[in-house]
Amino acid sequence: MGKTVTGQRRQPKQDRATESRRRLLDAATQLFAERGISGTSTNRIAAAAGMSIGTLYRYFADREEIVSVLRNKVIGEIEHQVVSNVIAHFNEPPQETLTIAMRGVLTVLVDNAGLLRALIAESNLAGSGFAEFNRTLRLVCHGYLSGRLPPDTGADLDVMAYVVAHTCMMTCYGIAGGDAADQDPETIITATATMVGNWVEAAMAGAVVMAPSPAPPGL
């Protein structure tokens, strides 16, 4: 008969690799928040994760790759909150849809506040991945508006999508960044969603006409 194996089962290699990556990313997230990106070396990240520098380089080429992975993770979480909530609450009043989506975005921003401060402090927004995210957000808003507004409103959906996306996101950024520390976040979200939602609802009823701007002469 074969030997009976007792004790903890050996973790599969793929699971161990996933766990190692997670520990390194968690350590980097904390260090970036505390020391900034430029003040954090790969040696320090490896030590904080309880690993050798050689182990770190098995998973990441350099610190910049770690930054990129963390940045894309946060952006992906924000996009998920926006897209999933807009889809789930598509047919509800715009005020409600925007309120729920903004709550989800704010949760991600608050949970990753330290990392986001480090990214913004040491990366220009055009190169940090957030410019691409903002374009994606406008596309989501454009799709939402085109599905909710009747086709004969004459509304400029590009302009409306820009205003909706940036008004809501800047409100969330401001709350997460502490710009309104003396105010109740839920009150600010509700007020913003109501203001923007009322505008969208008026456009749905045909009360707001925003015709596309004419092209300059000669074009």
mmCIF file with all atom_site columns, C-alpha atoms in Angstrom, residues 89-99 141 144-150 152-153 155 157 160 163-164 192-210:
data_model
loop_
_atom_site.group_PDB
_atom_site.id
_atom_site.type_symbol
_atom_site.label_atom_id
_atom_site.label_alt_id
_atom_site.label_comp_id
_atom_site.label_asym_id
_atom_site.label_entity_id
_atom_site.label_seq_id
_atom_site.pdbx_PDB_ins_code
_atom_site.Cartn_x
_atom_site.Cartn_y
_atom_site.Cartn_z
_atom_site.occupancy
_atom_site.B_iso_or_equiv
_atom_site.pdbx_formal_charge
_atom_site.auth_seq_id
_atom_site.auth_comp_id
_atom_site.auth_asym_id
_atom_site.auth_atom_id
_atom_site.pdbx_PDB_model_num
ATOM 1  C CA . HIS A 1 89  ? -29.751 50.283 -14.023 1.00 0.00 ? 89  HIS A CA 1
ATOM 2  C CA . PHE A 1 90  ? -30.074 51.391 -17.639 1.00 0.00 ? 90  PHE A CA 1
ATOM 3  C CA . ASN A 1 91  ? -33.856 51.867 -17.610 1.00 0.00 ? 91  ASN A CA 1
ATOM 4  C CA . GLU A 1 92  ? -34.066 53.562 -14.232 1.00 0.00 ? 92  GLU A CA 1
ATOM 5  C CA . PRO A 1 93  ? -34.259 57.372 -13.943 1.00 0.00 ? 93  PRO A CA 1
ATOM 6  C CA . PRO A 1 94  ? -30.903 58.924 -14.906 1.00 0.00 ? 94  PRO A CA 1
ATOM 7  C CA . GLN A 1 95  ? -30.520 60.385 -11.433 1.00 0.00 ? 95  GLN A CA 1
ATOM 8  C CA . GLU A 1 96  ? -30.634 56.885 -9.917  1.00 0.00 ? 96  GLU A CA 1
ATOM 9  C CA . THR A 1 97  ? -28.308 55.360 -12.511 1.00 0.00 ? 97  THR A CA 1
ATOM 10 C CA . LEU A 1 98  ? -25.712 58.080 -11.977 1.00 0.00 ? 98  LEU A CA 1
ATOM 11 C CA . THR A 1 99  ? -25.966 57.910 -8.191  1.00 0.00 ? 99  THR A CA 1
ATOM 12 C CA . CYS A 1 141 ? -21.782 57.718 -21.527 1.00 0.00 ? 141 CYS A CA 1
ATOM 13 C CA . TYR A 1 144 ? -26.039 55.333 -22.549 1.00 0.00 ? 144 TYR A CA 1
ATOM 14 C CA . LEU A 1 145 ? -27.313 58.646 -23.901 1.00 0.00 ? 145 LEU A CA 1
ATOM 15 C CA . SER A 1 146 ? -27.895 57.311 -27.407 1.00 0.00 ? 146 SER A CA 1
ATOM 16 C CA . GLY A 1 147 ? -29.985 54.532 -25.894 1.00 0.00 ? 147 GLY A CA 1
ATOM 17 C CA . ARG A 1 148 ? -32.047 56.801 -23.649 1.00 0.00 ? 148 ARG A CA 1
ATOM 18 C CA . LEU A 1 149 ? -32.564 59.899 -25.809 1.00 0.00 ? 149 LEU A CA 1
ATOM 19 C CA . PRO A 1 150 ? -34.989 59.855 -28.746 1.00 0.00 ? 150 PRO A CA 1
ATOM 20 C CA . ASP A 1 152 ? -34.898 63.455 -33.055 1.00 0.00 ? 152 ASP A CA 1
ATOM 21 C CA . THR A 1 153 ? -33.815 65.600 -30.091 1.00 0.00 ? 153 THR A CA 1
ATOM 22 C CA . ALA A 1 155 ? -28.780 66.839 -28.983 1.00 0.00 ? 155 ALA A CA 1
ATOM 23 C CA . LEU A 1 157 ? -24.295 63.447 -27.798 1.00 0.00 ? 157 LEU A CA 1
ATOM 24 C CA . MET A 1 160 ? -23.397 65.630 -23.451 1.00 0.00 ? 160 MET A CA 1
ATOM 25 C CA . VAL A 1 163 ? -20.153 66.788 -19.611 1.00 0.00 ? 163 VAL A CA 1
ATOM 26 C CA . VAL A 1 164 ? -21.797 63.799 -17.918 1.00 0.00 ? 164 VAL A CA 1
ATOM 27 C CA . THR A 1 192 ? -24.377 65.917 -8.587  1.00 0.00 ? 192 THR A CA 1
ATOM 28 C CA . ALA A 1 193 ? -26.389 62.971 -9.888  1.00 0.00 ? 193 ALA A CA 1
ATOM 29 C CA . THR A 1 194 ? -29.622 64.931 -9.505  1.00 0.00 ? 194 THR A CA 1
ATOM 30 C CA . MET A 1 195 ? -28.275 67.965 -11.341 1.00 0.00 ? 195 MET A CA 1
ATOM 31 C CA . VAL A 1 196 ? -26.796 65.974 -14.229 1.00 0.00 ? 196 VAL A CA 1
ATOM 32 C CA . GLY A 1 197 ? -29.677 63.497 -14.256 1.00 0.00 ? 197 GLY A CA 1
ATOM 33 C CA . ASN A 1 198 ? -32.258 66.269 -14.501 1.00 0.00 ? 198 ASN A CA 1
ATOM 34 C CA . TRP A 1 199 ? -30.408 67.629 -17.527 1.00 0.00 ? 199 TRP A CA 1
ATOM 35 C CA . VAL A 1 200 ? -30.380 64.199 -19.179 1.00 0.00 ? 200 VAL A CA 1
ATOM 36 C CA . GLU A 1 201 ? -34.050 63.678 -18.330 1.00 0.00 ? 201 GLU A CA 1
ATOM 37 C CA . ALA A 1 202 ? -34.930 67.025 -19.904 1.00 0.00 ? 202 ALA A CA 1
ATOM 38 C CA . ALA A 1 203 ? -33.102 65.964 -23.061 1.00 0.00 ? 203 ALA A CA 1
ATOM 39 C CA . MET A 1 204 ? -35.025 62.674 -23.015 1.00 0.00 ? 204 MET A CA 1
ATOM 40 C CA . ALA A 1 205 ? -38.241 64.689 -22.994 1.00 0.00 ? 205 ALA A CA 1
ATOM 41 C CA . GLY A 1 206 ? -37.024 66.844 -25.878 1.00 0.00 ? 206 GLY A CA 1
ATOM 42 C CA . ALA A 1 207 ? -36.760 69.969 -23.750 1.00 0.00 ? 207 ALA A CA 1
ATOM 43 C CA . VAL A 1 208 ? -33.021 70.400 -24.313 1.00 0.00 ? 208 VAL A CA 1
ATOM 44 C CA . VAL A 1 209 ? -31.746 70.935 -27.827 1.00 0.00 ? 209 VAL A CA 1
ATOM 45 C CA . MET A 1 210 ? -27.997 70.926 -28.342 1.00 0.00 ? 210 MET A CA 1
#
